[in-house]
Every structure is written in C-alpha cells, then in structure tokens.
XYZ file of C-alpha atoms in Angstrom:
353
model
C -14.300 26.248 -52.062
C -14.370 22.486 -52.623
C -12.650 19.878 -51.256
C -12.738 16.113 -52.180
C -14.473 16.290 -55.245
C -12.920 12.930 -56.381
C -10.507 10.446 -54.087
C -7.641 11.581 -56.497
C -7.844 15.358 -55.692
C -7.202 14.672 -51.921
C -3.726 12.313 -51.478
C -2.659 11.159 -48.067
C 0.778 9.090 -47.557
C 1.990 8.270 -43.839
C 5.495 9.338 -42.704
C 7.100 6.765 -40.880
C 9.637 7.937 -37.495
C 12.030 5.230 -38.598
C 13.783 3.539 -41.280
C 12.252 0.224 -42.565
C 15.262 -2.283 -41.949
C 15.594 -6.007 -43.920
C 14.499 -8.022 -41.017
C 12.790 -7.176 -37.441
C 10.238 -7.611 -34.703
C 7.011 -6.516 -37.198
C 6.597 -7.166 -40.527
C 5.291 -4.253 -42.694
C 3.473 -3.051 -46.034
C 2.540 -0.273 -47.667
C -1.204 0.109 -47.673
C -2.634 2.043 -51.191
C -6.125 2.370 -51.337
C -8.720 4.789 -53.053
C -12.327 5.419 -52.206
C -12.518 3.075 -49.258
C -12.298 2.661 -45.457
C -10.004 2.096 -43.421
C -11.811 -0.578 -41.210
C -13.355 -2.462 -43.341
C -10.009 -3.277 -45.498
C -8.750 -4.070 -42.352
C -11.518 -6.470 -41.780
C -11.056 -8.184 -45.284
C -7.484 -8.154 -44.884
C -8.233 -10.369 -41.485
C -10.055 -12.456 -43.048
C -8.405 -13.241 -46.221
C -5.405 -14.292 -43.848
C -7.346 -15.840 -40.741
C -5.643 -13.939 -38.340
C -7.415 -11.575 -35.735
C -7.475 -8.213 -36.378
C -5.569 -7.142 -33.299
C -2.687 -8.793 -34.558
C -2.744 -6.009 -37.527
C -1.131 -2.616 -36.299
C -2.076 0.295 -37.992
C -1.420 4.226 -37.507
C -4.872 5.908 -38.091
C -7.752 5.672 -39.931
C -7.495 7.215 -43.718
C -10.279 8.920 -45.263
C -12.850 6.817 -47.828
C -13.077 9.811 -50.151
C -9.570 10.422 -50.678
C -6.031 8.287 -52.531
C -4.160 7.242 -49.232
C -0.975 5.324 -48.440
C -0.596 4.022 -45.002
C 1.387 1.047 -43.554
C 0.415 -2.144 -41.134
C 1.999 -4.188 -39.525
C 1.709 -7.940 -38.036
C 4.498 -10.260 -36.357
C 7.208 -11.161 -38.202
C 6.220 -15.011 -38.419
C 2.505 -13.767 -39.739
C 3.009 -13.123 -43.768
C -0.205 -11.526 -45.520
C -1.373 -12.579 -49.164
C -0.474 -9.170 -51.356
C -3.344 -7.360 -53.103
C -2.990 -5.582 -56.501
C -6.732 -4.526 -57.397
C -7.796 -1.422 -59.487
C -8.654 0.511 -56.089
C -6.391 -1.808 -53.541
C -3.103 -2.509 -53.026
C -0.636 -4.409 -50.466
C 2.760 -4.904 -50.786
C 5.579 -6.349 -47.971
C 8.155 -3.729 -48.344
C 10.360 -4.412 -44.971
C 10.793 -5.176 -40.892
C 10.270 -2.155 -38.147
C 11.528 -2.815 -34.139
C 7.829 -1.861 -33.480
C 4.431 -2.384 -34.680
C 3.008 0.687 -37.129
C 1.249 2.859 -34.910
C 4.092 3.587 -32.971
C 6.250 4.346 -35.899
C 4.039 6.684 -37.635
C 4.580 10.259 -36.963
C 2.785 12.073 -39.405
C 1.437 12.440 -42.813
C 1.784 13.870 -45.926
C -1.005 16.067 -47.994
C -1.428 16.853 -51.379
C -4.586 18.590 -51.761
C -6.707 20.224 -54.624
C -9.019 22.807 -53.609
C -11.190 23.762 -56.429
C -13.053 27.224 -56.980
C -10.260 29.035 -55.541
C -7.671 31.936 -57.125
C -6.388 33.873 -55.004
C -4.789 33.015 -51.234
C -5.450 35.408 -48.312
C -2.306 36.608 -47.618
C -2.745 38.021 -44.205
C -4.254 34.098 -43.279
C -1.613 32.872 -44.639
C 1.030 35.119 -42.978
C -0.270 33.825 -39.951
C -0.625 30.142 -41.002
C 3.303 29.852 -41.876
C 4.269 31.929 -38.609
C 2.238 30.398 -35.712
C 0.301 27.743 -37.085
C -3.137 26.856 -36.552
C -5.395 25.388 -33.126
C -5.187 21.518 -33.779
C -8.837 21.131 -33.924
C -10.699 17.772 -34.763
C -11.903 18.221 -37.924
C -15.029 17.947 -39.440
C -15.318 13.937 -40.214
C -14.563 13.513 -36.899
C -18.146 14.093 -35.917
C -20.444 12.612 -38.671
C -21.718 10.471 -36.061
C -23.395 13.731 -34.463
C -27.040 14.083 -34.885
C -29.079 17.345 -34.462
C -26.129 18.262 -31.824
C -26.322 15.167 -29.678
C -23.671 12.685 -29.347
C -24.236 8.521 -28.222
C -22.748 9.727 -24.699
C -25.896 11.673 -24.327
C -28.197 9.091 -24.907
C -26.548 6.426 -22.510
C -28.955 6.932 -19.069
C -31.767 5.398 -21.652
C -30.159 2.322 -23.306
C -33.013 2.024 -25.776
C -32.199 5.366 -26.667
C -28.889 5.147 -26.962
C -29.620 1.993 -29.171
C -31.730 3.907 -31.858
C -28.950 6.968 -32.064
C -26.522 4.519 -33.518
C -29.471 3.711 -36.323
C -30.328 7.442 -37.709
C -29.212 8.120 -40.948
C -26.373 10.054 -41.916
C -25.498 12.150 -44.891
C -22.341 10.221 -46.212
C -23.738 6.778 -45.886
C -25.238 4.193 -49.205
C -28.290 4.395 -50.053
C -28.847 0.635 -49.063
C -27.500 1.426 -45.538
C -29.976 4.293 -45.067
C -32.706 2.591 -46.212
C -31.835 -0.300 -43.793
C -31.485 2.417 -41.288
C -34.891 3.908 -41.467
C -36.665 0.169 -42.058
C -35.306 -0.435 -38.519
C -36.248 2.411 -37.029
C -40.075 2.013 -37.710
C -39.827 -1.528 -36.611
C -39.613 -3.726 -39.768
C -36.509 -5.480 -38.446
C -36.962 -7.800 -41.417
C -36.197 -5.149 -44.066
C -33.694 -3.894 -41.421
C -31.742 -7.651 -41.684
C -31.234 -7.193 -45.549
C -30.422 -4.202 -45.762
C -27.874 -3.587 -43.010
C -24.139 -5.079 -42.462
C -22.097 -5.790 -39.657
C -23.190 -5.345 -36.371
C -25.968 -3.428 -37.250
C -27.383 -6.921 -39.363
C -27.425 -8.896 -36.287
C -29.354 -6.694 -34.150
C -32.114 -6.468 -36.319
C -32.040 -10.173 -36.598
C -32.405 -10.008 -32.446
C -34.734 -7.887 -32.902
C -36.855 -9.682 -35.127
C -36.544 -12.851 -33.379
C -38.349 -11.087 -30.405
C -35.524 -9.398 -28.485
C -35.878 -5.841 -26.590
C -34.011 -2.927 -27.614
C -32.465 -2.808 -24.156
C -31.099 -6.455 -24.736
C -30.159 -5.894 -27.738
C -27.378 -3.015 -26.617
C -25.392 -5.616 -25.702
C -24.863 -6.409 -29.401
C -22.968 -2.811 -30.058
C -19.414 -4.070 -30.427
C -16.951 -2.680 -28.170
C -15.220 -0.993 -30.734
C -18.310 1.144 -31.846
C -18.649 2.216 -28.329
C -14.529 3.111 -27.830
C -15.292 5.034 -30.946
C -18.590 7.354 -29.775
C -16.401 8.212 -26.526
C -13.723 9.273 -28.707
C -15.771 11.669 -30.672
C -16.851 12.896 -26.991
C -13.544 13.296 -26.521
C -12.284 15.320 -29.867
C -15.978 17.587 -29.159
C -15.025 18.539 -25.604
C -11.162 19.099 -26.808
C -12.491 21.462 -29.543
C -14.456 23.320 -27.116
C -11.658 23.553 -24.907
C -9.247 25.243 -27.183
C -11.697 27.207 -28.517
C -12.328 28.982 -25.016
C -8.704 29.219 -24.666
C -8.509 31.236 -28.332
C -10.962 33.006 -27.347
C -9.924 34.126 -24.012
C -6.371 35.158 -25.617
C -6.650 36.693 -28.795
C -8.198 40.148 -30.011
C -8.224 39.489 -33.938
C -10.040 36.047 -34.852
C -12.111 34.539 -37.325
C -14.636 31.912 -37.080
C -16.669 29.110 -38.811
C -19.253 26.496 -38.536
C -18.587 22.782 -38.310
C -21.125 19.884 -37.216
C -19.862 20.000 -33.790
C -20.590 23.887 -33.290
C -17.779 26.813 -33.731
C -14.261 26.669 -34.622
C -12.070 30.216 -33.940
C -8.957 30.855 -35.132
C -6.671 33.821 -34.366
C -5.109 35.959 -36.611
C -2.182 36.819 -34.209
C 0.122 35.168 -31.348
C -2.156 33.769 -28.790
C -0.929 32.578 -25.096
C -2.244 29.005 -24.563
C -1.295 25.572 -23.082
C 1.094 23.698 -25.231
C -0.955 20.555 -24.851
C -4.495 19.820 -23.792
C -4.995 16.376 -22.053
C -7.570 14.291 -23.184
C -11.262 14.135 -21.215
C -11.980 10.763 -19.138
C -14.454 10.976 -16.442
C -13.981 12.763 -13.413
C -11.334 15.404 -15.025
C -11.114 18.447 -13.836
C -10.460 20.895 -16.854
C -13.269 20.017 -18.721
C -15.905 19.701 -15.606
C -17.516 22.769 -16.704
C -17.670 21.925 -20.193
C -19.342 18.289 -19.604
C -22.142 20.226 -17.576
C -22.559 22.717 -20.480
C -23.167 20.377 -22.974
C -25.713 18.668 -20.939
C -23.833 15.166 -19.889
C -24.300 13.336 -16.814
C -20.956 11.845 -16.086
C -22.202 9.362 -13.921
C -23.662 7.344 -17.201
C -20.088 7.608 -18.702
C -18.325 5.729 -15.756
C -19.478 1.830 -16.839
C -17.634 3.244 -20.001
C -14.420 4.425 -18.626
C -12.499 1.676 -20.223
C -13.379 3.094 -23.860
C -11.598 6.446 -23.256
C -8.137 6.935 -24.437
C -5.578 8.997 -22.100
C -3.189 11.248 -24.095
C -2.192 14.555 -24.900
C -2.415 16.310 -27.783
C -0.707 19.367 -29.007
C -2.848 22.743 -29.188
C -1.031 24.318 -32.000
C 0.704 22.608 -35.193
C 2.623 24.385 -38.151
C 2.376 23.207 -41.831
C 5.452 21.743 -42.626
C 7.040 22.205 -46.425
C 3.907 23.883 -46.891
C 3.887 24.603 -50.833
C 1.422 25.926 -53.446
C 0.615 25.946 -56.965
C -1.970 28.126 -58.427
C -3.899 25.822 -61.677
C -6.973 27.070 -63.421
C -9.731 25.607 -61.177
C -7.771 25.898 -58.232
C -4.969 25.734 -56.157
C -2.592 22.723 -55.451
C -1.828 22.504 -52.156
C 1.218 20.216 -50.461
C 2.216 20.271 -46.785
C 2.975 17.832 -43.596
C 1.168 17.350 -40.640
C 1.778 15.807 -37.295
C -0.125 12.444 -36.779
C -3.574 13.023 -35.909
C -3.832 16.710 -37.110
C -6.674 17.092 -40.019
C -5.684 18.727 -43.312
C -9.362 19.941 -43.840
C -8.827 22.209 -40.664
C -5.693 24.664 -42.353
C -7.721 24.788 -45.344
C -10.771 26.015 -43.601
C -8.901 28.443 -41.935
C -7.672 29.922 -45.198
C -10.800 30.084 -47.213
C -14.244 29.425 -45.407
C -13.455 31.107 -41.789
C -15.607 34.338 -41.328
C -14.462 37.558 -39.140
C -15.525 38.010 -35.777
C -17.612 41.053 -34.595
C-alpha cells in the first residue's frame, strides 16, 4: 500500500460549520496550496501584508505532501494581497461572525491508495458500523527520535537543545546537512545552511554563546508544538489501553510513536479522552511509563492545550472506486481526525495473537 505518492493523489478541502455571509466580523479566503506547509505560507502571507501572524486565523495545519484547501481569516478592516501561483493560491471569497478556526468543523478526503485491489470486507464492515479509535496519526510524531520526545530531554537544556537539531527523514537535503554541520560544532556551516530559528542559533553559537543560553532562542511556538506531540503520544497510549482492555478481536500495527490497535468489534470506552497537562490524573501512570519527570514539564505548563477529543469517529459519505493501480477513496472526517489512520486500519494493520 502507498499513500502520497504525489501531492495530487492525496486532496484535503476544509468544511466550514457556517455559511460565508457578504459582510462580517472576519474576513475570509480560500487557501489552495500543493506541496507546501502550512506555516511557512502563513509566514509569507504575514509578511507580504505586514501584519502579525496572530492576526491570521487558521483551522489546522494541512499536509506539505498533499493538494489542500483550507480557509484564514483576519479582521474585517485587514485586506490581504491575492496569490495566483502555479502551486499557491488566495482568494477573498466572503465575511464569517468568527475567525476560521472556530468555524471549521471538519474536512474532506479524497485519497488514492496505490497497490491495492481488493478491500477487506470484514475491516470494512466494521469501519462503516463503529468507526475507528481517533488516533494521532503518523506525521504527528516526525519530531520523535529513536523513541524520545523534546519533553524528555528538558532536565538537561543542552540536551534538549541538540534534540531539536537531529535529522529527520522528511526534511531537504540542505536542512540536514545544516543539521549535522551543527551538531559537530561547525556553527558556521550550520548558519548557511539552516533557516528560521534554527539560523540564528547557530549564529549565537558561533559568536561564542553556550548551548544552555542559546535555549532561549527556541521560539515559543516550537516549544507549544513538542508538548503537543507529548500530548497526541500519551492520548494514543491511552486509548490504546482502553482497546485493549475491551475488545477480544483486534488488529495491530506499527507507527513511530509505538503500537496502534484497533478492534474488529463493539468496544466499551470513554466517549472522550481529555487532553494531558501536568499533574493529571488519568495519564499519571502513563507519564511514569514512558520515563518523564513531570516536574521538568511544569515551567512549560503554559504550552499545553486543554481539550477533549473524541475516542471514536465514523467516516462520513465514505465512498470507493476501484481503478487499475488502486483504489479511490472519498470520505469526511471530524476536525483533527487523520485520514492516514482509517486507511491503515484497512490495509497495513496485522492480527493479534
């Protein structure tokens, strides 16, 4: 099975909860881009307008290797200059009562899975019934290395530091280059190769800075970001031991973050998991068994986001076509469930013993 091959075989467009109306509070457009980031459009759409980027709303973050639609918003007396590039493209197209990300509600998939024939219909039995366990998916967690997250680095801020600088497997070949320049100590190489944040604390560090000084250059957002993926880990764990505790018939597979297990009947669970911040009870014993201290998290508490999320979701309009080197897959999600994570379920998970 293969998913992603190109940007156009994986399509993404955001459902909005509301009408857009002629005039309002917000004023919004539609968002087309292929092949690129979320963030750092974001960023060049800041910039190109000179106005701060928490003035933009958005509703999530879009994959780089897929065709997406999403929409932003700014304040109705803000107007941004329209783009109409070969890979990006803005467009005004009306007012909401409220910025983007709380009018978004969920998205819709179209999805090409290649080297693929034939569906599993018992999986699929079960996937139009009761749905699947609304696990973070897989590119939640790229920031994982050799199973350790940032949060386990931070009672050694040098350490910490240097986990933000390994390479990963998605990234340029410039920006792992820069990465690995860095960390042997030629900062200089480090300062050409790198961008952002990154950039400027090799500069630092080549002007004769500490790596424990120079953690205070990690913007806050790359920190609110590593917590998060603590976060989506300890959720996934969570509803995993829940699956597990409930259900008789499940399968399994591997992800970068561990083990994802599905059932293959009914299962008994929570309708909603709340999100891990320090000090919370249902996941104590789950921050002590992947090795945590909680007391380096606290300084950090303000980077954790407090919300629920549901354990189970159901496809909605959940259609197929079979084609020759694959099957053609369209459905609806709530916001914040991953496509990827249905998809595994039908054709990579593995029976349990």
């Amino acid at each position: 099975m293969k998913i992603k091959s190109t940007p156009e075989s994986f399509k993404v467009e955001e459902i909005l909860s509301q009408p857009l109306s002629p005039s309002g509070k917000y004023r919004v457009y539609r968002l087309w881009k292929r092949g690129l980031e979320t963030l750092p459009v974001l960023r060049r759409i800041s910039a190109e307008n000179s106005l701060p980027l928490r003035l933009i709303s958005y509703g999530g973050l879009k994959d780089k290797n897929a065709e997406t639609v999403q929409f932003i918003s700014v304040p109705s007396r803000f107007r941004l200059k329209e783009f109409n590039l070969p890979n990006l493209k803005l467009k005004e197209v009306g007012f909401l009562s409220v910025p983007v990300e709380k009018a978004v509600s969920g998205n819709k998939f179209e999805i090409f899975v290649e080297g693929v024939s034939e569906l599993p219909s018992e999986r699929l039995a079960v996937l139009k019934e009761y749905g699947f366990p609304n696990y973070y998916g897989e590119q939640r967690f790229t920031s994982i290395r050799n199973g350790k997250l940032f949060a386990h680095h931070l009672k050694n801020r040098e350490e910490a530091l240097l986990f933000l600088f390994r390479p990963a497997g998605w990234e340029s070949s410039r920006e792992r280059k820069g990465k690995k320049a860095f960390l042997r100590g030629d900062y200089g190489t480090a300062e050409k190769l790198l961008k952002g944040w990154r950039r400027k604390v090799a500069a630092f560090l080549k002007r004769g800075g500490t790596l424990k000084e120079a953690f205070r250059l990690i913007p806050e957002e790359e920190i609110e970001f590593q917590m998060n993926v603590l976060q989506s880990l300890l959720f996934n764990e969570k509803l995993k031991k829940l699956v597990e505790s409930s259900a008789v018939k499940t399968v399994k597979f591997k992800y970068r973050g561990g083990e994802l297990l599905f059932p293959l009947e009914r299962v008994s669970v929570p309708g909603e998991l709340p999100s891990y911040t320090p000090g919370s009870e249902v996941y104590r014993d789950l921050i002590e068994e992947i090795g945590i201290d909680e007391n380096s998290l606290k300084p950090y508490e303000k980077h954790f986001h407090r919300f629920s999320r549901k354990t189970f979701v159901k496809p909605e309009e959940l259609s197929f076509k079979k084609l020759p080197q694959g099957i053609l897959f369209k459905f609806s999600l709530p916001k914040g469930s991953y496509a990827t994570v249905p998809l595994r379920f039908l054709f990579s998970a593995l029976k349990t013993p």
